[in-house]
Each structure stands twice: as structure tokens, then as C-alpha cells.
Amino acid sequence: CSPLPRKAEIKQNIERKEVSKAEFDEFVEAIPAGMKFDYIIFDACFMAQTEIVMQLKNKVDYIIAAPSEMPIKGFPYNQINLMCNATTEEQYIQLCEAYHHFYTETEPTGHTISLIKTSGIDKIADSFKQIIEASSDEALELLPIDRVQNFDGQQFCFDYVTTCFDLEDLASTLLTINYDEDIPNKEELLETLRRDIKSAIKYEAHSNALDFGTYVKINKCCGITTYWPNYKVPYANNYYYNYDWCEAS
């Protein structure tokens, strides 16, 4: 499952003024009420995203996922015994370490991997919301998003518009924009977000760059990404506005 829908499916739904995210919704709904997994490994691209974590916070305690594309070989399934028997945060970290070491030694295209404790997503949403509310409308509208670390590579689903931005770098860029406005507590706001991210991201590792057809230098990686609205693709905005993260943050 990927949070990004098939482009053709979205475009077919534009005339009906709706955007389908059935693939992921069906996965979430398939988890019976009252059942909560200890952890879920997403062997799919772009799943370490705020929107995904928020949707699953009541369904799973930990998520192992990549903020970026994943190498074609997927997860190192020679660790299958540990995958099936892991029950502690320390063992989940070992799984992430195995992934990181495997691709550091074998894969030139690069990689990212995160262990996310889902119970921390509400605090992250709240601290990010404080930054949004402290920012002027002009800053929000004119945010130079091209300066923010992204991880999309070549797998664009919305007419070559980036959808996966490093959350901490996005917030930092927003707060450092100067439009004749001073946010007196901006350092405190950013530090609160950093603290909340650090509390929820129990493990994060990445290569220096990604090269899945398009070279992406990794200068920043907090372990979790988020979407930022783009006026060029209103149907992409509509898709992401369906997620609980949008309302929470």
C-alpha cells in the first residue's frame, strides 16, 4: 500500500469532484475494531508520512517504514525470524538496523528507514499546528517549498509535483522566512516540534543520497515526511485533505 494514489484514478475522479484513496482506506478498515498490532512493516515506498501514521495510530503501536522510495529488493527477509518474533522496541530497532546495514553494503541507489511510535503523532501534529498558526498568510502562501528536503525521486503521482517533504525541515524553512514579520518565540516553537519528533521517531537512518532515476541529495532527514499543498494540483490537495492529519495539524 502506498499513500499516493494512481494518477489515472485520480484524474478520472476529478469530474465527480472526489478523490479515491480506497487502497489505503481498505487496509485500515480491514483491521478489526479493538485489534491493535504491535508493529507493521511497510515494504512500500513513502509510508513514513504523517498522514499515514495519523490514520493508523489506533491500529498499531509502531510503524517501520521509509520516508522515501525503497530499493527494489525490499526488506531483507533473511531477518524473517526476527520479523515474526519481535515484541519489544529494542527488537524493532534491530530490524531497522538490519535494513540499514543491508542496503549500506549492497545498494548504490540509497535508502531511508524509520521506526515510528504512533502514540507520538498527536503531539507532533499539535506542535506543527502551533507553527502554522504563528505564521502569516503570506509566509504560508509563498513558502519556497523547493528549498525543503524532499524524498520523491522519480515516483511522482501528481504530474511531477513533490509530495513527501521532511517535516522538520519544512517547519524550519517556514519559520526562517522573513516577510517583515518577527515571530518572537519561533526558536521555542521549532524546538518543541523537534522534541516531539525525536520522541516519536525511535530510530532513523539514511544514505547520503537517493538515485532511483533522479538524484536526490539527503541533507536533512528527521524520519517522517508530510505533504504541503500545491495550487498547481488541486486534486492532489483534495486527496491529502481527506486525511485526519490535515485537520489535526
Coordinates of C-alpha atoms in Angstrom, one line a residue:
C1 CA 0.0 0.0 0.0
S2 CA 1.2 3.5 -0.8
P3 CA -0.5 6.7 0.3
L4 CA -0.1 8.0 -3.2
P5 CA -3.0 7.1 -5.5
R6 CA -2.8 6.1 -9.1
K7 CA -2.7 9.2 -11.2
A8 CA -5.2 7.9 -13.7
E9 CA -7.6 7.0 -11.0
I10 CA -7.5 10.5 -9.5
K11 CA -7.9 12.2 -12.9
Q12 CA -11.0 10.1 -13.6
N13 CA -12.5 11.2 -10.3
I14 CA -11.9 14.9 -10.8
E15 CA -15.1 15.3 -12.8
R16 CA -17.0 13.7 -10.0
K17 CA -15.3 16.1 -7.5
E18 CA -13.9 13.2 -5.4
V19 CA -10.6 11.6 -4.9
S20 CA -10.3 8.0 -4.1
K21 CA -7.8 6.6 -1.6
A22 CA -9.5 3.3 -1.3
E23 CA -6.4 1.2 -1.4
F24 CA -5.1 2.6 1.9
D25 CA -8.6 3.1 3.5
E26 CA -9.4 -0.6 2.8
F27 CA -6.2 -1.6 4.5
V28 CA -7.0 0.5 7.6
E29 CA -10.7 -0.7 7.7
A30 CA -9.7 -4.3 7.3
I31 CA -8.1 -4.2 10.8
P32 CA -11.0 -5.2 13.1
A33 CA -12.2 -2.8 15.7
G34 CA -10.5 -3.4 19.0
M35 CA -7.5 -5.1 17.4
K36 CA -4.1 -3.3 17.6
F37 CA -0.9 -4.6 16.1
D38 CA 2.4 -4.3 18.0
Y39 CA 4.0 -3.2 14.8
I40 CA 3.6 -3.1 11.0
I41 CA 6.4 -3.1 8.4
F42 CA 5.6 -1.3 5.2
D43 CA 7.6 -2.8 2.4
A44 CA 6.4 0.0 0.2
C45 CA 7.6 3.5 -0.8
F46 CA 6.9 6.7 1.1
M47 CA 5.0 5.2 4.0
A48 CA 6.8 7.1 6.8
Q49 CA 4.5 10.0 6.3
T50 CA 2.5 12.0 8.9
E51 CA -0.8 11.3 7.1
I52 CA -0.2 7.5 7.2
V53 CA 0.8 7.4 10.9
M54 CA -2.1 9.5 12.0
Q55 CA -4.6 7.2 10.2
L56 CA -3.1 4.1 11.9
K57 CA -2.4 5.5 15.4
N58 CA -5.3 3.5 16.9
K59 CA -4.4 0.3 14.9
V60 CA -0.7 -0.2 15.6
D61 CA 1.9 0.8 18.2
Y62 CA 4.9 1.0 15.9
I63 CA 5.5 1.5 12.2
I64 CA 8.6 0.6 10.3
A65 CA 8.7 2.4 7.0
A66 CA 10.7 4.5 4.6
P67 CA 10.2 8.3 4.1
S68 CA 11.5 7.8 0.5
E69 CA 11.3 5.2 -2.2
M70 CA 12.5 1.8 -1.2
P71 CA 15.2 -0.3 -3.1
I72 CA 13.6 -2.8 -5.4
K73 CA 14.8 -5.7 -3.3
G74 CA 12.5 -4.6 -0.5
F75 CA 13.0 -5.6 3.1
P76 CA 15.9 -8.1 3.9
Y77 CA 13.7 -11.1 4.5
N78 CA 16.7 -13.1 5.8
Q79 CA 15.6 -11.4 9.0
I80 CA 12.2 -13.2 8.9
N81 CA 12.6 -14.9 12.2
L82 CA 13.1 -11.6 14.0
M83 CA 10.3 -10.1 12.0
C84 CA 7.9 -12.8 13.2
N85 CA 9.0 -12.8 16.8
A86 CA 9.9 -9.2 17.6
T87 CA 7.9 -7.9 20.6
T88 CA 10.0 -5.0 22.0
E89 CA 11.1 -1.6 20.8
E90 CA 14.7 -2.8 21.0
Q91 CA 13.9 -5.6 18.6
Y92 CA 12.1 -3.3 16.2
I93 CA 15.2 -1.1 16.2
Q94 CA 17.3 -4.2 15.4
L95 CA 15.0 -4.8 12.3
C96 CA 15.7 -1.2 11.2
E97 CA 19.4 -1.6 11.8
A98 CA 19.4 -4.8 9.7
Y99 CA 17.7 -2.9 6.9
H100 CA 20.1 0.0 7.1
H101 CA 23.2 -2.2 7.2
F102 CA 22.0 -4.4 4.4
Y103 CA 21.5 -1.5 2.0
T104 CA 24.5 0.4 3.1
E105 CA 26.6 -2.6 2.0
T106 CA 24.7 -3.7 -1.1
E107 CA 22.6 -1.0 -2.7
P108 CA 24.0 2.1 -4.5
T109 CA 20.6 3.7 -5.1
G110 CA 20.4 4.8 -1.4
H111 CA 17.7 4.2 1.3
T112 CA 15.9 5.6 4.3
I113 CA 14.3 3.8 7.2
S114 CA 12.4 4.9 10.3
L115 CA 10.8 3.3 13.4
I116 CA 7.8 5.5 14.4
K117 CA 5.9 5.2 17.7
T118 CA 2.4 6.1 16.6
S119 CA 1.3 7.4 20.0
G120 CA 3.5 10.4 19.4
I121 CA 1.8 11.6 16.3
D122 CA -0.8 13.8 18.2
K123 CA 1.9 15.8 19.9
I124 CA 3.8 16.2 16.5
A125 CA 0.5 17.4 14.9
D126 CA -0.1 19.9 17.8
S127 CA 3.4 21.4 17.7
F128 CA 3.3 21.7 13.9
K129 CA -0.1 23.3 14.2
Q130 CA 1.4 25.9 16.5
I131 CA 4.0 26.8 13.9
I132 CA 1.3 27.1 11.2
E133 CA -0.8 29.4 13.4
A134 CA 2.1 31.6 14.2
S135 CA 2.9 32.1 10.5
S136 CA 1.4 34.8 8.4
D137 CA -0.8 34.0 5.5
E138 CA 1.9 35.5 3.2
A139 CA 4.5 33.2 4.6
L140 CA 2.3 30.1 4.2
E141 CA 1.4 31.1 0.6
L142 CA 4.9 32.0 -0.5
L143 CA 6.9 29.2 1.3
P144 CA 9.8 28.4 -1.0
I145 CA 9.0 24.7 -1.0
D146 CA 11.8 23.9 -3.4
R147 CA 14.2 24.7 -0.6
V148 CA 12.7 22.0 1.6
Q149 CA 14.2 18.5 1.7
N150 CA 12.1 16.1 -0.3
F151 CA 12.3 12.4 -1.0
D152 CA 10.1 11.8 -4.0
G153 CA 12.8 10.9 -6.5
Q154 CA 11.2 9.9 -9.8
Q155 CA 7.9 8.4 -8.5
F156 CA 5.7 11.4 -8.8
C157 CA 2.0 10.6 -8.8
F158 CA 0.7 14.2 -9.2
D159 CA 2.0 15.5 -12.5
Y160 CA 5.6 15.7 -11.3
V161 CA 4.7 17.6 -8.1
T162 CA 6.6 16.6 -5.0
T163 CA 4.5 15.3 -2.1
C164 CA 6.9 14.0 0.5
F165 CA 8.8 16.7 2.4
D166 CA 10.9 16.4 5.6
L167 CA 8.6 17.6 8.4
E168 CA 11.3 19.3 10.5
D169 CA 13.0 21.0 7.5
L170 CA 9.6 22.2 6.3
A171 CA 8.8 23.8 9.6
S172 CA 12.3 25.3 9.9
T173 CA 12.1 26.8 6.5
L174 CA 8.7 28.3 7.2
L175 CA 9.9 29.9 10.4
T176 CA 13.0 31.4 8.9
I177 CA 11.2 33.2 6.1
N178 CA 11.3 36.9 6.7
Y179 CA 8.3 38.8 5.3
D180 CA 8.7 41.9 7.5
E181 CA 7.4 39.8 10.3
D182 CA 9.0 38.6 13.5
I183 CA 7.8 35.5 15.4
P184 CA 9.3 36.1 18.9
N185 CA 9.0 32.5 20.0
K186 CA 10.0 30.8 16.8
E187 CA 13.0 29.0 18.3
E188 CA 10.8 27.7 21.1
L189 CA 8.2 26.5 18.5
L190 CA 10.8 24.7 16.4
E191 CA 12.5 23.2 19.4
T192 CA 9.1 21.8 20.6
L193 CA 8.5 20.2 17.3
R194 CA 12.0 18.7 17.2
R195 CA 11.5 17.3 20.7
D196 CA 8.1 15.7 19.7
I197 CA 9.6 14.3 16.6
K198 CA 12.6 12.9 18.5
S199 CA 10.2 11.3 21.0
A200 CA 8.2 9.5 18.3
I201 CA 11.0 8.6 15.9
K202 CA 12.7 5.8 17.8
Y203 CA 15.1 5.1 15.0
E204 CA 16.1 6.8 11.8
A205 CA 18.9 6.1 9.3
H206 CA 19.5 7.1 5.7
S207 CA 22.1 7.2 3.0
N208 CA 23.7 10.4 1.8
A209 CA 21.6 10.5 -1.3
L210 CA 18.9 8.7 -3.3
D211 CA 19.3 7.8 -7.0
F212 CA 16.2 6.0 -8.3
G213 CA 16.5 7.6 -11.7
T214 CA 16.5 11.1 -10.3
Y215 CA 19.4 12.1 -7.9
V216 CA 18.2 13.5 -4.6
K217 CA 20.8 14.6 -2.0
I218 CA 19.7 14.0 1.6
N219 CA 20.8 17.0 3.6
K220 CA 18.0 16.6 6.2
C221 CA 16.0 13.6 7.4
C222 CA 14.1 13.7 10.7
G223 CA 12.5 10.3 9.9
I224 CA 9.0 11.4 8.9
T225 CA 7.6 13.4 5.9
T226 CA 4.5 15.4 5.2
Y227 CA 2.5 16.8 2.3
W228 CA 2.4 20.6 1.6
P229 CA -0.5 21.9 -0.6
N230 CA 0.3 23.0 -4.1
Y231 CA -2.0 25.3 -6.1
K232 CA -0.9 23.6 -9.3
V233 CA -2.6 20.3 -8.4
P234 CA -5.9 20.9 -6.6
Y235 CA -6.8 17.3 -7.0
A236 CA -3.7 16.3 -5.0
N237 CA -4.7 18.8 -2.3
N238 CA -8.2 17.3 -2.2
Y239 CA -6.6 13.8 -1.8
Y240 CA -4.5 14.8 1.1
Y241 CA -7.2 16.9 2.8
N242 CA -9.1 13.7 3.3
Y243 CA -6.6 12.6 5.9
D244 CA -7.0 13.2 9.7
W245 CA -3.6 14.8 9.8
C246 CA -4.9 17.8 7.8
E247 CA -7.5 18.6 10.5
A248 CA -5.2 17.8 13.4
S249 CA -2.3 20.0 12.2

